[in-house]
PDB file of C-alpha atoms in Angstrom:
ATOM      1  CA  UNK A  16      -0.350 -74.053 -20.773  1.00 53.00           C
ATOM      2  CA  UNK A  17       0.794 -77.191 -19.360  1.00 53.00           C
ATOM      3  CA  UNK A  18       4.052 -79.260 -20.863  1.00 55.00           C
ATOM      4  CA  UNK A  19       2.741 -82.841 -21.502  1.00 58.00           C
ATOM      5  CA  UNK A  20       5.671 -84.643 -23.379  1.00 60.00           C
ATOM      6  CA  UNK A  21       8.758 -82.561 -24.218  1.00 60.00           C
ATOM      7  CA  UNK A  22       8.101 -79.543 -26.695  1.00 58.00           C
ATOM      8  CA  UNK A  23       4.047 -80.156 -26.614  1.00 57.00           C
ATOM      9  CA  UNK A  24       1.687 -77.802 -24.954  1.00 57.00           C
ATOM     10  CA  UNK A  25      -1.964 -78.607 -23.859  1.00 64.00           C
ATOM     11  CA  UNK A  26      -3.940 -75.461 -22.869  1.00 71.00           C
ATOM     12  CA  UNK A  27      -5.504 -75.969 -19.603  1.00 86.00           C
ATOM     13  CA  UNK A  28      -9.350 -75.522 -18.726  1.00 93.00           C
ATOM     14  CA  UNK A  29     -10.697 -72.829 -15.928  1.00 92.00           C
ATOM     15  CA  UNK A  30     -11.360 -76.246 -13.830  1.00 92.00           C
ATOM     16  CA  UNK A  31      -7.826 -77.620 -14.028  1.00 93.00           C
ATOM     17  CA  UNK A  32      -5.495 -74.690 -14.303  1.00 92.00           C
ATOM     18  CA  UNK A  33      -4.986 -75.368 -10.420  1.00 93.00           C
ATOM     19  CA  UNK A  34      -4.942 -79.078 -10.170  1.00 94.00           C
ATOM     20  CA  UNK A  35      -6.546 -81.219  -7.754  1.00 95.00           C
ATOM     21  CA  UNK A  36      -4.845 -82.083  -4.463  1.00 96.00           C
ATOM     22  CA  UNK A  37      -3.580 -85.185  -3.644  1.00 97.00           C
ATOM     23  CA  UNK A  38      -5.603 -88.360  -2.799  1.00 97.00           C
ATOM     24  CA  UNK A  39      -4.401 -87.842   0.913  1.00 98.00           C
ATOM     25  CA  UNK A  40      -5.245 -83.999   0.592  1.00 97.00           C
ATOM     26  CA  UNK A  41      -8.342 -84.407  -0.773  1.00 97.00           C
ATOM     27  CA  UNK A  42      -9.371 -87.426   2.219  1.00 97.00           C
ATOM     28  CA  UNK A  43      -8.111 -85.303   4.749  1.00 97.00           C
ATOM     29  CA  UNK A  44     -10.100 -81.931   3.419  1.00 97.00           C
ATOM     30  CA  UNK A  45     -13.491 -83.566   2.804  1.00 96.00           C
ATOM     31  CA  UNK A  46     -13.188 -85.642   5.999  1.00 96.00           C
ATOM     32  CA  UNK A  47     -12.735 -82.357   7.507  1.00 95.00           C
ATOM     33  CA  UNK A  48     -15.329 -81.350   5.903  1.00 95.00           C
ATOM     34  CA  UNK A  49     -17.905 -84.095   7.539  1.00 96.00           C
ATOM     35  CA  UNK A  50     -16.994 -82.732  10.795  1.00 96.00           C
ATOM     36  CA  UNK A  51     -18.062 -79.200  10.263  1.00 97.00           C
ATOM     37  CA  UNK A  52     -21.125 -80.052   8.387  1.00 97.00           C
ATOM     38  CA  UNK A  53     -23.916 -82.190   8.215  1.00 96.00           C
ATOM     39  CA  UNK A  54     -26.701 -82.145   5.140  1.00 94.00           C
ATOM     40  CA  UNK A  55     -30.697 -81.028   5.891  1.00 95.00           C
ATOM     41  CA  UNK A  56     -31.915 -84.608   4.451  1.00 93.00           C
ATOM     42  CA  UNK A  57     -29.412 -86.320   6.882  1.00 94.00           C
ATOM     43  CA  UNK A  58     -30.820 -83.570  10.209  1.00 97.00           C
ATOM     44  CA  UNK A  59     -34.172 -84.954   8.999  1.00 95.00           C
ATOM     45  CA  UNK A  60     -33.674 -88.593   8.936  1.00 94.00           C
ATOM     46  CA  UNK A  61     -32.030 -88.061  11.990  1.00 96.00           C
ATOM     47  CA  UNK A  62     -34.292 -86.159  13.467  1.00 96.00           C
ATOM     48  CA  UNK A  63     -37.020 -88.453  12.436  1.00 94.00           C
ATOM     49  CA  UNK A  64     -35.841 -92.058  13.415  1.00 92.00           C
ATOM     50  CA  UNK A  65     -36.663 -93.968  17.033  1.00 86.00           C
ATOM     51  CA  UNK A  66     -35.129 -92.587  19.676  1.00 86.00           C
ATOM     52  CA  UNK A  67     -32.623 -89.386  20.744  1.00 93.00           C
ATOM     53  CA  UNK A  68     -30.554 -88.048  17.483  1.00 96.00           C
ATOM     54  CA  UNK A  69     -27.672 -87.376  19.865  1.00 96.00           C
ATOM     55  CA  UNK A  70     -27.284 -83.782  19.208  1.00 98.00           C
ATOM     56  CA  UNK A  71     -29.357 -80.942  19.425  1.00 98.00           C
ATOM     57  CA  UNK A  72     -30.849 -78.320  16.475  1.00 98.00           C
ATOM     58  CA  UNK A  73     -30.055 -74.676  16.924  1.00 98.00           C
ATOM     59  CA  UNK A  74     -31.490 -72.352  14.911  1.00 98.00           C
ATOM     60  CA  UNK A  75     -29.659 -69.108  15.430  1.00 98.00           C
ATOM     61  CA  UNK A  76     -32.410 -66.751  13.259  1.00 97.00           C
ATOM     62  CA  UNK A  77     -34.134 -63.741  14.451  1.00 96.00           C
ATOM     63  CA  UNK A  78     -38.122 -63.995  16.248  1.00 96.00           C
ATOM     64  CA  UNK A  79     -39.647 -63.112  13.094  1.00 96.00           C
ATOM     65  CA  UNK A  80     -37.425 -65.701  11.370  1.00 96.00           C
ATOM     66  CA  UNK A  81     -38.557 -68.269  13.679  1.00 97.00           C
ATOM     67  CA  UNK A  82     -42.019 -67.282  13.678  1.00 96.00           C
ATOM     68  CA  UNK A  83     -42.264 -67.713   9.567  1.00 95.00           C
ATOM     69  CA  UNK A  84     -40.439 -70.917   9.967  1.00 96.00           C
ATOM     70  CA  UNK A  85     -38.174 -73.451  11.899  1.00 97.00           C
ATOM     71  CA  UNK A  86     -37.490 -76.997  12.470  1.00 98.00           C
ATOM     72  CA  UNK A  87     -39.847 -78.955  14.306  1.00 96.00           C
ATOM     73  CA  UNK A  88     -37.612 -79.191  17.940  1.00 95.00           C
ATOM     74  CA  UNK A  89     -35.289 -76.684  17.329  1.00 97.00           C
ATOM     75  CA  UNK A  90     -34.251 -74.596  19.974  1.00 98.00           C
ATOM     76  CA  UNK A  91     -34.333 -70.910  18.871  1.00 98.00           C
ATOM     77  CA  UNK A  92     -30.899 -69.159  19.866  1.00 98.00           C
ATOM     78  CA  UNK A  93     -30.182 -66.335  18.474  1.00 97.00           C
ATOM     79  CA  UNK A  94     -26.183 -65.899  17.601  1.00 97.00           C
ATOM     80  CA  UNK A  95     -25.960 -62.697  19.233  1.00 96.00           C
ATOM     81  CA  UNK A  96     -27.759 -64.421  22.635  1.00 97.00           C
ATOM     82  CA  UNK A  97     -25.612 -67.476  22.408  1.00 98.00           C
ATOM     83  CA  UNK A  98     -23.115 -66.119  24.530  1.00 97.00           C
ATOM     84  CA  UNK A  99     -25.371 -64.986  27.787  1.00 97.00           C
ATOM     85  CA  UNK A 100     -28.048 -68.027  26.962  1.00 97.00           C
ATOM     86  CA  UNK A 101     -26.391 -70.924  25.212  1.00 98.00           C
ATOM     87  CA  UNK A 102     -25.573 -72.639  29.108  1.00 97.00           C
ATOM     88  CA  UNK A 103     -28.754 -72.266  30.169  1.00 97.00           C
ATOM     89  CA  UNK A 104     -30.621 -73.675  27.078  1.00 97.00           C
ATOM     90  CA  UNK A 105     -28.388 -76.325  25.824  1.00 98.00           C
ATOM     91  CA  UNK A 106     -26.246 -78.664  27.381  1.00 97.00           C
ATOM     92  CA  UNK A 107     -22.827 -78.607  26.772  1.00 97.00           C
ATOM     93  CA  UNK A 108     -22.381 -82.286  26.472  1.00 98.00           C
ATOM     94  CA  UNK A 109     -24.456 -82.614  23.581  1.00 98.00           C
ATOM     95  CA  UNK A 110     -23.378 -82.204  20.112  1.00 98.00           C
ATOM     96  CA  UNK A 111     -25.038 -78.741  18.349  1.00 98.00           C
ATOM     97  CA  UNK A 112     -26.717 -78.480  14.436  1.00 98.00           C
ATOM     98  CA  UNK A 113     -26.876 -75.066  13.565  1.00 98.00           C
ATOM     99  CA  UNK A 114     -29.403 -73.474  11.187  1.00 98.00           C
ATOM    100  CA  UNK A 115     -29.795 -70.013   9.503  1.00 97.00           C
ATOM    101  CA  UNK A 116     -31.740 -68.745   5.988  1.00 94.00           C
ATOM    102  CA  UNK A 117     -29.760 -70.897   3.922  1.00 92.00           C
ATOM    103  CA  UNK A 118     -26.485 -71.251   1.378  1.00 90.00           C
ATOM    104  CA  UNK A 119     -26.351 -67.662   0.733  1.00 91.00           C
ATOM    105  CA  UNK A 120     -26.393 -66.900   4.780  1.00 91.00           C
ATOM    106  CA  UNK A 121     -23.637 -67.296   7.069  1.00 94.00           C
ATOM    107  CA  UNK A 122     -25.593 -67.193  10.018  1.00 96.00           C
ATOM    108  CA  UNK A 123     -25.427 -70.381  10.959  1.00 97.00           C
ATOM    109  CA  UNK A 124     -21.322 -70.090  10.819  1.00 97.00           C
ATOM    110  CA  UNK A 125     -21.441 -67.151  13.127  1.00 97.00           C
ATOM    111  CA  UNK A 126     -23.165 -69.007  15.420  1.00 98.00           C
ATOM    112  CA  UNK A 127     -21.424 -72.327  15.462  1.00 98.00           C
ATOM    113  CA  UNK A 128     -18.146 -70.675  16.015  1.00 98.00           C
ATOM    114  CA  UNK A 129     -20.297 -68.460  19.331  1.00 98.00           C
ATOM    115  CA  UNK A 130     -20.807 -72.047  20.494  1.00 98.00           C
ATOM    116  CA  UNK A 131     -17.339 -73.710  19.934  1.00 98.00           C
ATOM    117  CA  UNK A 132     -15.395 -70.649  21.379  1.00 98.00           C
ATOM    118  CA  UNK A 133     -17.854 -71.726  24.122  1.00 98.00           C
ATOM    119  CA  UNK A 134     -16.789 -75.030  24.144  1.00 98.00           C
ATOM    120  CA  UNK A 135     -19.896 -76.971  22.002  1.00 98.00           C
ATOM    121  CA  UNK A 136     -18.944 -79.613  19.451  1.00 98.00           C
ATOM    122  CA  UNK A 137     -20.909 -78.010  16.673  1.00 98.00           C
ATOM    123  CA  UNK A 138     -21.640 -78.894  13.471  1.00 98.00           C
ATOM    124  CA  UNK A 139     -23.512 -76.627  10.876  1.00 98.00           C
ATOM    125  CA  UNK A 140     -26.794 -77.670   8.838  1.00 98.00           C
ATOM    126  CA  UNK A 141     -25.720 -77.096   4.703  1.00 96.00           C
ATOM    127  CA  UNK A 142     -28.645 -75.435   3.424  1.00 95.00           C
ATOM    128  CA  UNK A 143     -30.054 -73.679   6.237  1.00 97.00           C
ATOM    129  CA  UNK A 144     -33.771 -73.591   6.954  1.00 97.00           C
ATOM    130  CA  UNK A 145     -34.378 -72.930   2.573  1.00 96.00           C
ATOM    131  CA  UNK A 146     -33.087 -76.442   1.836  1.00 95.00           C
ATOM    132  CA  UNK A 147     -35.510 -77.702   4.964  1.00 97.00           C
ATOM    133  CA  UNK A 148     -38.487 -76.415   3.527  1.00 96.00           C
ATOM    134  CA  UNK A 149     -37.246 -77.243  -0.358  1.00 94.00           C
ATOM    135  CA  UNK A 150     -36.504 -80.367   0.367  1.00 93.00           C
ATOM    136  CA  UNK A 151     -40.290 -81.128   1.448  1.00 93.00           C
ATOM    137  CA  UNK A 152     -39.389 -81.481   5.344  1.00 95.00           C
ATOM    138  CA  UNK A 153     -42.440 -80.255   7.646  1.00 95.00           C
ATOM    139  CA  UNK A 154     -41.878 -77.243   9.374  1.00 95.00           C
ATOM    140  CA  UNK A 155     -43.523 -74.987  12.433  1.00 95.00           C
ATOM    141  CA  UNK A 156     -44.149 -71.248  11.606  1.00 94.00           C
ATOM    142  CA  UNK A 157     -46.447 -68.865  14.673  1.00 94.00           C
ATOM    143  CA  UNK A 158     -49.264 -70.599  12.619  1.00 93.00           C
ATOM    144  CA  UNK A 159     -48.831 -74.210  13.318  1.00 90.00           C
ATOM    145  CA  UNK A 160     -47.315 -76.876  10.943  1.00 92.00           C
ATOM    146  CA  UNK A 161     -46.445 -76.578   7.419  1.00 86.00           C
ATOM    147  CA  UNK A 162     -44.991 -79.100   4.872  1.00 90.00           C
ATOM    148  CA  UNK A 163     -44.513 -77.845   1.440  1.00 90.00           C
ATOM    149  CA  UNK A 164     -43.787 -80.383  -2.110  1.00 88.00           C
ATOM    150  CA  UNK A 165     -40.335 -81.485  -2.581  1.00 86.00           C
ATOM    151  CA  UNK A 166     -38.577 -79.221  -4.743  1.00 85.00           C
ATOM    152  CA  UNK A 167     -37.119 -81.700  -7.486  1.00 85.00           C
ATOM    153  CA  UNK A 168     -34.018 -79.497  -7.993  1.00 85.00           C
ATOM    154  CA  UNK A 169     -33.129 -80.170  -4.647  1.00 83.00           C
ATOM    155  CA  UNK A 170     -34.778 -83.562  -3.698  1.00 75.00           C
ATOM    156  CA  UNK A 171     -37.028 -86.662  -4.472  1.00 74.00           C
ATOM    157  CA  UNK A 172     -40.481 -86.232  -5.223  1.00 69.00           C
ATOM    158  CA  UNK A 173     -41.353 -89.518  -3.687  1.00 70.00           C
ATOM    159  CA  UNK A 174     -41.323 -89.715   0.055  1.00 59.00           C
ATOM    160  CA  UNK A 175     -40.043 -93.067  -0.034  1.00 63.00           C
ATOM    161  CA  UNK A 176     -36.993 -91.899  -2.668  1.00 60.00           C
ATOM    162  CA  UNK A 177     -33.168 -92.012  -1.234  1.00 66.00           C
ATOM    163  CA  UNK A 178     -31.219 -89.365  -3.284  1.00 65.00           C
ATOM    164  CA  UNK A 179     -28.642 -91.979  -3.364  1.00 68.00           C
ATOM    165  CA  UNK A 180     -25.678 -89.676  -1.629  1.00 71.00           C
TER     166      UNK A 180
END
């Protein structure tokens, strides 16, 4: 219950039981979130644009997962191998975007942490490989290039459409 005026109580739903943050706190939080995360659509757009996107994409999954499907041009660097192989495979001056399977996997988070601890600037790709494929972006497998139709629950089905985000 919340008191709205002297002697008047109003029931609070589960959304507002904890009040929203102040605009200043929300600005700090969401600004920080964007410093740590990118989504599959933004990564795909940057990679498709002419020129150097200014970052490298790292697939932090196992070799079997990599063979099953990965983002074209990504560097395969399983999380467990980051401490011993990152400096050989990645330029410390180039920001890194990590990904793993999908939203239910924190492998990209662990990879991002390991890279940050080595001094890399890093972001995590939200949605991982699952949303890359579900949004209809091309990927490579051990058998060659593939592309699935966009899932209308995750992305516009028209190739020229913009989600408006």
